Amino acid sequence: MKRVVTILLMTVLLLSAHVAAQAPATQLKAEVTWWSFPNFLTVDGIPGKHEQSIIKAFNAKYPNIKVNIEMIDFASGPEKIVTAIQGGTAPDVLFDAPGRIIDYGKNGVLANLNDMFTAEFIKDVNNKNVIDACKVGSNFYMYPISTAPFLMAFNKDMLQKHGLLHMLPTEGDRTWTTSQYTALLKALKAKNERGAIVFCISQGGDQGTRAFMANLFNSSITDAAVTKYTINDSNGVKGLQYVVDAIKDGLLLNGSASDGTGAIDEFCAQRVSHTILFSPGLQAVKQHMTNFEPIMAPYPSENGTPALEYLIDGFCVLNNGDANRIKAAKLLIDFICNDPVWGPKNVVATNTFPVRSSFGNLYKGDGTMTFLAGLTKYYAPYYNTINGFAAMRTAWFPALQAAFSGEKTAKKALDDFVKAANESIKR
């Protein structure tokens, strides 16, 4: 009799464990913390209000998962994340970009998201550059939601006032050549308008200066396989020399005392005719300080075919050693990115474009956003995940400063930069 009771008891325990293991995700109990940079547009001017509405909708489906949201900023946020990781107080979910997230993945502090990269998702994204930007080796560490190209922008009202708008391509993909760009710079100078600031006081916005110079004569920052830096080839040197000469000729401005934010703010204040770094997200963020219509265009290139750098927005899960929290964090990310209602809604809240092709055109009737959505075919290999990326950035802006001041020739400046950047890959 005792043996029968024991068997029955063991059976009940096994069944209970099985039922628990098979419990629907909607019954999962956990508490997670989500840190978010201001990638979503504010609602009523209140940072985090959109994120709170996401959590409310998420809890309607997952009532037992408590989500604590904390907004961080781009100035102090990166250091705060590192400090939290080192102190064992990291959040469970982070909304950021590959440049930092992949670095965390390489340092072994993230949970892999391999189970979220289903065949259906990869097929729907249908962009190898975007998929590859989310992984290290065979492990995925960032789940992407949206993307957008970095571009230039001009003051459309200013161009119209001077009768110069016809010199800027405004139809189709708006691609153009360096010769066309030079003609417009000279025309603007003749009207006493100032050119763009080529900023280089710091790393801030440095992706814009790299993309601008690489495109001018169809060079590239790295090789196609993203294994080494190549911007010191003959076309790269021509690009930097073009900028040095344009500054001397008063067509562009020496930005050795400006960063990307300062240069964009000068554009928004209408003190310069254009900026070499802009995006739909920046347009939305700067809308309150822009009393004119910006018009965006790809970077000019010698052959008229640009190679664009781009932003990828996405999420990662910090591995805090709690399987339940990791599971809950993934459910939150899945809801934000893939819920039939909130997925598209959240993409629009970034003012960028969905990585999922099945979301279609979320900006029907908006000519500018439709134009921008069509530029993904110009996306260049994504090098922000290369080893030593952060160290490379510390060598870029001093190279520009040295060339602009005449301390180094364009070739010497780029040779020294490439040497330092390639050494950073090996560390």
XYZ file of N, CA and C in Angstrom, residues 247-416:
510
model
N 36.530 74.055 -47.891
C 36.603 74.928 -46.709
C 37.449 76.164 -47.041
N 38.592 75.951 -47.708
C 39.443 77.092 -48.081
C 38.714 78.043 -49.025
N 37.859 77.492 -49.899
C 37.143 78.307 -50.875
C 35.855 78.909 -50.319
N 35.561 78.627 -49.073
C 34.363 79.203 -48.458
C 33.071 78.524 -48.878
N 33.173 77.312 -49.389
C 31.968 76.579 -49.808
C 31.410 75.737 -48.661
N 32.298 75.258 -47.797
C 31.916 74.521 -46.593
C 32.587 75.171 -45.394
N 32.166 74.793 -44.193
C 32.699 75.416 -42.983
C 33.532 74.424 -42.173
N 34.671 74.910 -41.674
C 35.526 74.112 -40.804
C 34.812 73.895 -39.471
N 34.508 72.640 -39.163
C 33.777 72.328 -37.944
C 34.654 71.750 -36.851
N 35.900 72.210 -36.778
C 36.803 71.700 -35.738
C 36.337 72.072 -34.330
N 35.413 73.037 -34.231
C 34.884 73.427 -32.922
C 33.417 73.031 -32.769
N 32.930 72.157 -33.646
C 31.506 71.781 -33.595
C 31.361 70.259 -33.585
N 30.307 69.791 -32.929
C 29.940 68.382 -33.052
C 28.679 68.280 -33.912
N 28.205 67.067 -34.100
C 27.063 66.874 -34.973
C 25.820 67.614 -34.506
N 25.555 67.562 -33.212
C 24.364 68.236 -32.691
C 24.443 69.739 -32.930
N 25.609 70.329 -32.660
C 25.766 71.773 -32.863
C 25.596 72.159 -34.318
N 26.128 71.343 -35.221
C 26.013 71.637 -36.646
C 24.564 71.544 -37.116
N 23.847 70.557 -36.622
C 22.430 70.409 -37.002
C 21.610 71.562 -36.435
N 21.925 71.961 -35.225
C 21.211 73.093 -34.631
C 21.451 74.381 -35.426
N 22.660 74.565 -35.960
C 22.928 75.728 -36.813
C 22.063 75.683 -38.069
N 21.882 74.482 -38.600
C 21.007 74.310 -39.762
C 19.564 74.656 -39.390
N 19.117 74.156 -38.263
C 17.738 74.421 -37.836
C 17.510 75.909 -37.561
N 18.576 76.609 -37.162
C 18.463 78.051 -36.901
C 18.642 78.867 -38.175
N 18.793 78.202 -39.314
C 18.922 78.823 -40.635
C 20.187 79.663 -40.782
N 21.224 79.307 -40.015
C 22.496 80.025 -40.151
C 23.430 79.337 -41.157
N 23.075 78.163 -41.607
C 23.783 77.500 -42.702
C 22.737 76.927 -43.650
N 23.147 76.695 -44.896
C 22.176 76.275 -45.919
C 21.817 74.797 -45.831
N 22.744 73.987 -45.292
C 22.459 72.554 -45.239
C 23.284 71.874 -44.162
N 22.937 70.645 -43.908
C 23.652 69.833 -42.933
C 24.036 68.508 -43.585
N 25.210 67.971 -43.216
C 25.636 66.695 -43.795
C 25.181 65.509 -42.948
N 24.368 65.767 -41.936
C 23.805 64.674 -41.131
C 22.362 64.988 -40.776
N 21.455 64.145 -41.253
C 20.039 64.322 -40.966
C 19.360 62.967 -41.159
N 18.149 62.867 -40.657
C 17.376 61.630 -40.789
C 15.930 61.970 -40.477
N 15.002 61.083 -40.835
C 13.602 61.371 -40.477
C 13.402 61.469 -38.970
N 14.156 60.661 -38.219
C 14.048 60.747 -36.761
C 14.520 62.090 -36.248
N 15.653 62.585 -36.783
C 16.156 63.896 -36.369
C 15.180 64.998 -36.760
N 14.567 64.860 -37.928
C 13.602 65.869 -38.350
C 12.452 65.977 -37.354
N 12.006 64.805 -36.876
C 10.904 64.817 -35.911
C 11.339 65.442 -34.587
N 12.549 65.077 -34.148
C 13.045 65.591 -32.864
C 13.285 67.101 -32.922
N 13.766 67.606 -34.073
C 14.117 69.024 -34.210
C 12.962 69.874 -34.745
N 11.804 69.283 -34.922
C 10.686 69.977 -35.547
C 10.316 71.264 -34.818
N 10.424 71.227 -33.487
C 10.002 72.384 -32.701
C 10.915 73.596 -32.888
N 12.136 73.381 -33.421
C 13.074 74.491 -33.582
C 13.365 74.781 -35.051
N 12.536 74.268 -35.946
C 12.751 74.439 -37.381
C 11.584 75.183 -38.001
N 11.807 76.437 -38.369
C 10.736 77.260 -38.943
C 10.854 77.337 -40.468
N 11.196 76.230 -41.069
C 11.266 76.144 -42.522
C 11.108 74.680 -42.907
N 11.039 74.425 -44.206
C 10.883 73.034 -44.643
C 12.242 72.441 -45.011
N 12.727 71.471 -44.264
C 13.954 70.777 -44.672
C 13.633 69.835 -45.830
N 14.582 69.657 -46.711
C 14.409 68.675 -47.781
C 15.644 67.781 -47.787
N 15.413 66.475 -47.660
C 16.525 65.528 -47.515
C 16.964 64.975 -48.865
N 18.248 64.625 -48.930
C 18.810 64.039 -50.152
C 19.943 63.100 -49.761
N 20.187 62.064 -50.559
C 21.340 61.184 -50.295
C 22.639 61.966 -50.494
N 23.722 61.414 -50.026
C 25.022 62.043 -50.243
C 25.371 62.008 -51.725
N 25.967 63.076 -52.248
C 26.399 63.062 -53.653
C 27.596 62.139 -53.823
N 27.723 61.586 -54.990
C 28.850 60.705 -55.281
C 29.298 60.928 -56.720
N 30.503 60.492 -57.024
C 31.054 60.745 -58.355
C 30.216 60.090 -59.452
N 29.733 58.868 -59.178
C 28.941 58.179 -60.205
C 27.435 58.290 -59.978
N 27.029 59.029 -58.968
C 25.609 59.244 -58.736
C 24.887 58.119 -58.009
N 25.642 57.125 -57.528
C 25.031 56.025 -56.772
C 25.562 56.044 -55.348
N 24.762 56.443 -54.372
C 25.262 56.557 -53.006
C 25.380 55.211 -52.311
N 26.198 55.179 -51.272
C 26.284 54.035 -50.362
C 25.979 54.598 -48.971
N 24.807 54.275 -48.455
C 24.313 54.964 -47.268
C 24.601 54.209 -45.972
N 24.933 54.991 -44.949
C 24.959 54.449 -43.603
C 23.552 54.594 -43.034
N 23.256 53.813 -42.014
C 21.875 53.812 -41.554
C 21.781 53.425 -40.089
N 20.682 53.883 -39.533
C 20.353 53.564 -38.142
C 19.532 52.287 -38.100
N 19.808 51.429 -37.136
C 18.938 50.286 -36.853
C 18.522 50.391 -35.390
N 17.226 50.469 -35.149
C 16.709 50.472 -33.777
C 16.404 49.045 -33.354
N 16.763 48.692 -32.117
C 16.451 47.346 -31.680
C 16.632 47.152 -30.184
N 16.344 45.936 -29.759
C 16.319 45.608 -28.329
C 17.294 44.470 -28.010
N 17.797 44.505 -26.780
C 18.592 43.378 -26.293
C 18.106 42.996 -24.902
N 18.503 41.811 -24.478
C 18.161 41.310 -23.140
C 19.452 41.114 -22.356
N 19.574 41.824 -21.253
C 20.725 41.631 -20.372
C 20.542 40.328 -19.603
N 21.605 39.546 -19.529
C 21.529 38.258 -18.836
C 21.789 38.470 -17.348
N 20.711 38.527 -16.592
C 20.828 38.703 -15.149
C 20.783 37.385 -14.404
N 20.907 36.286 -15.138
C 20.983 34.980 -14.501
C 19.652 34.429 -14.029
N 18.543 35.014 -14.435
C 17.214 34.567 -14.021
C 16.436 34.198 -15.286
N 16.255 32.902 -15.482
C 15.609 32.426 -16.704
C 14.200 32.985 -16.864
N 13.512 33.150 -15.750
C 12.141 33.662 -15.805
C 12.125 35.114 -16.311
N 13.053 35.914 -15.818
C 13.127 37.321 -16.260
C 13.550 37.409 -17.721
N 14.448 36.535 -18.128
C 14.859 36.539 -19.542
C 13.674 36.205 -20.439
N 12.887 35.223 -20.017
C 11.711 34.848 -20.809
C 10.712 36.000 -20.871
N 10.509 36.655 -19.743
C 9.573 37.783 -19.707
C 10.084 38.934 -20.573
N 11.401 39.149 -20.528
C 11.984 40.234 -21.334
C 11.778 39.978 -22.823
N 11.930 38.721 -23.218
C 11.716 38.389 -24.633
C 10.249 38.563 -25.029
N 9.344 38.223 -24.121
C 7.920 38.425 -24.418
C 7.621 39.914 -24.609
N 8.253 40.757 -23.796
C 8.039 42.200 -23.931
C 8.559 42.693 -25.286
N 9.755 42.256 -25.654
C 10.334 42.666 -26.935
C 9.474 42.179 -28.103
N 9.029 40.927 -27.998
C 8.172 40.368 -29.064
C 6.900 41.193 -29.208
N 6.323 41.591 -28.079
C 5.094 42.386 -28.134
C 5.363 43.744 -28.774
N 6.435 44.397 -28.373
C 6.743 45.726 -28.904
C 6.962 45.691 -30.417
N 7.656 44.642 -30.865
C 8.060 44.594 -32.281
C 7.051 43.891 -33.183
N 6.326 42.909 -32.640
C 5.550 42.030 -33.527
C 4.053 42.028 -33.286
N 3.569 42.646 -32.238
C 2.124 42.669 -32.026
C 1.456 43.309 -33.258
N 0.380 42.713 -33.747
C -0.240 43.231 -34.979
C -0.630 44.700 -34.897
N -1.005 45.154 -33.716
C -1.391 46.567 -33.560
C -0.198 47.411 -33.132
N 0.487 46.962 -32.083
C 1.548 47.789 -31.498
C 2.867 47.734 -32.270
N 3.106 46.678 -33.025
C 4.324 46.631 -33.826
C 4.403 47.797 -34.802
N 3.454 47.897 -35.731
C 3.463 49.035 -36.665
C 3.346 50.381 -35.945
N 2.536 50.415 -34.895
C 2.363 51.664 -34.156
C 3.681 52.135 -33.547
N 4.473 51.193 -33.038
C 5.753 51.561 -32.425
C 6.783 51.983 -33.477
N 6.732 51.383 -34.653
C 7.636 51.823 -35.721
C 7.341 53.282 -36.082
N 6.071 53.591 -36.246
C 5.694 54.974 -36.582
C 6.145 55.929 -35.479
N 6.126 55.459 -34.238
C 6.543 56.303 -33.117
C 8.039 56.600 -33.136
N 8.813 55.851 -33.932
C 10.234 56.163 -34.102
C 10.466 57.063 -35.310
N 9.402 57.265 -36.118
C 9.477 58.047 -37.361
C 10.512 57.456 -38.316
N 10.669 56.159 -38.255
C 11.567 55.470 -39.172
C 10.776 54.367 -39.875
N 11.433 53.346 -40.373
C 10.772 52.375 -41.227
C 10.902 50.967 -40.660
N 9.861 50.152 -40.860
C 9.895 48.810 -40.263
C 10.938 47.920 -40.935
N 11.582 47.078 -40.139
C 12.458 46.076 -40.744
C 11.619 44.950 -41.345
N 10.413 44.761 -40.823
C 9.518 43.737 -41.366
C 8.856 44.268 -42.636
N 9.099 43.587 -43.756
C 8.476 44.020 -45.012
C 6.964 43.855 -44.974
N 6.476 42.898 -44.159
C 5.030 42.658 -44.104
C 4.258 43.825 -43.501
N 4.958 44.729 -42.812
C 4.272 45.908 -42.269
C 3.902 46.881 -43.388
N 4.530 46.755 -44.545
C 4.188 47.596 -45.691
C 4.533 49.056 -45.477
N 3.911 49.910 -46.281
C 4.138 51.354 -46.194
C 3.286 51.936 -45.073
N 3.926 52.313 -43.991
C 3.199 52.857 -42.834
C 2.951 54.348 -42.971
N 3.428 54.933 -44.063
C 3.318 56.394 -44.223
C 2.650 56.746 -45.553
N 1.601 56.014 -45.885
C 0.911 56.256 -47.157
C 0.419 57.710 -47.235
N 0.678 58.316 -48.385
C 0.257 59.703 -48.554
C 1.329 60.697 -48.165
N 2.404 60.211 -47.513
C 3.512 61.095 -47.118
C 4.641 60.902 -48.131
N 4.791 61.839 -49.039
C 5.769 61.720 -50.110
C 7.190 61.602 -49.613
N 7.535 62.368 -48.579
C 8.897 62.329 -48.050
C 9.227 60.969 -47.467
N 8.317 60.422 -46.651
C 8.582 59.133 -46.020
C 8.580 58.008 -47.053
N 7.756 58.118 -48.068
C 7.759 57.109 -49.123
C 9.085 57.136 -49.872
N 9.614 58.344 -50.142
C 10.926 58.478 -50.778
C 12.019 57.847 -49.910
N 11.991 58.140 -48.635
C 13.020 57.625 -47.731
C 12.962 56.102 -47.614
N 11.750 55.569 -47.608
C 11.593 54.112 -47.489
C 12.212 53.389 -48.674
N 12.303 54.054 -49.809
C 12.844 53.428 -51.006
C 14.356 53.431 -51.076
N 15.033 53.992 -50.064
C 16.486 54.116 -50.115
C 17.227 52.912 -49.538
N 16.490 51.930 -49.025
C 17.186 50.787 -48.414
C 18.077 50.064 -49.431
N 17.746 50.176 -50.701
C 18.569 49.490 -51.713
C 19.968 50.092 -51.826
N 20.171 51.253 -51.212
C 21.494 51.882 -51.245
C 22.290 51.636 -49.957
N 21.748 50.806 -49.070
C 22.435 50.564 -47.801
C 23.790 49.900 -48.046
N 24.819 50.436 -47.379
C 26.177 49.905 -47.488
C 26.396 48.841 -46.403
N 27.474 48.052 -46.521
C 27.788 47.109 -45.433
C 27.851 47.833 -44.089
N 27.281 47.202 -43.077
C 27.156 47.833 -41.755
C 28.393 47.521 -40.926
N 29.208 48.563 -40.677
C 30.492 48.306 -40.007
C 30.489 48.697 -38.527
N 29.338 49.125 -38.007
C 29.280 49.544 -36.602
C 29.496 48.400 -35.617
N 29.465 47.166 -36.106
C 29.651 46.026 -35.216
C 31.059 45.435 -35.310
N 31.935 46.088 -36.055
C 33.291 45.568 -36.223
C 34.044 45.648 -34.892
N 34.952 44.722 -34.657
C 35.770 44.783 -33.434
C 36.514 46.117 -33.382
N 36.556 46.717 -32.210
C 37.299 47.958 -32.031
C 36.580 49.185 -32.562
N 35.289 49.083 -32.842
C 34.546 50.211 -33.420
C 34.669 51.466 -32.562
N 34.517 51.310 -31.251
C 34.587 52.476 -30.358
C 35.976 53.115 -30.408
N 37.023 52.293 -30.470
C 38.382 52.834 -30.534
C 38.628 53.541 -31.856
N 38.068 52.997 -32.943
C 38.206 53.633 -34.249
C 37.690 55.061 -34.219
N 36.558 55.265 -33.544
C 35.934 56.597 -33.533
C 36.839 57.640 -32.888
N 37.688 57.213 -31.954
C 38.571 58.181 -31.300
C 39.690 58.643 -32.230
N 39.886 57.934 -33.331
C 40.942 58.316 -34.282
C 40.400 59.116 -35.461
N 39.088 59.106 -35.666
C 38.518 59.744 -36.859
C 38.521 61.268 -36.777
N 37.946 61.821 -35.725
C 37.818 63.290 -35.701
C 39.180 63.990 -35.586
N 40.188 63.424 -34.888
C 41.510 64.075 -34.927
C 42.110 64.075 -36.335
N 41.801 63.037 -37.136
C 42.311 62.996 -38.515
C 41.749 64.166 -39.321
N 40.456 64.436 -39.149
C 39.840 65.564 -39.869
C 40.427 66.893 -39.391
N 40.581 67.036 -38.075
C 41.157 68.272 -37.542
C 42.549 68.519 -38.131
N 43.349 67.453 -38.205
C 44.720 67.600 -38.713
C 44.720 68.012 -40.177
N 43.790 67.460 -40.951
C 43.711 67.825 -42.371
C 43.197 69.247 -42.547
N 42.204 69.632 -41.766
C 41.623 70.969 -41.911
C 42.609 72.057 -41.492
N 43.445 71.766 -40.495
C 44.400 72.777 -40.012
C 45.657 72.830 -40.874
N 45.850 71.840 -41.721
C 47.060 71.777 -42.538
C 48.205 71.054 -41.854
N 47.946 70.555 -40.646
C 48.984 69.810 -39.937
C 49.391 68.570 -40.725
N 48.434 67.958 -41.403
C 48.709 66.779 -42.225
C 48.039 66.950 -43.581
N 48.613 66.313 -44.604
C 47.927 66.251 -45.884
C 46.731 65.311 -45.749
N 45.848 65.364 -46.726
C 44.692 64.469 -46.689
C 45.140 63.010 -46.674
N 46.148 62.693 -47.474
C 46.625 61.301 -47.525
C 47.242 60.874 -46.206
N 48.089 61.743 -45.639
C 48.731 61.404 -44.371
C 47.683 61.236 -43.266
N 46.704 62.124 -43.242
C 45.655 62.045 -42.212
C 44.893 60.729 -42.321
N 44.543 60.328 -43.549
C 43.770 59.091 -43.711
C 44.638 57.849 -43.527
N 45.895 57.919 -43.943
C 46.803 56.775 -43.703
C 46.948 56.527 -42.201
N 47.154 57.596 -41.450
C 47.310 57.449 -40.000
C 46.020 56.931 -39.359
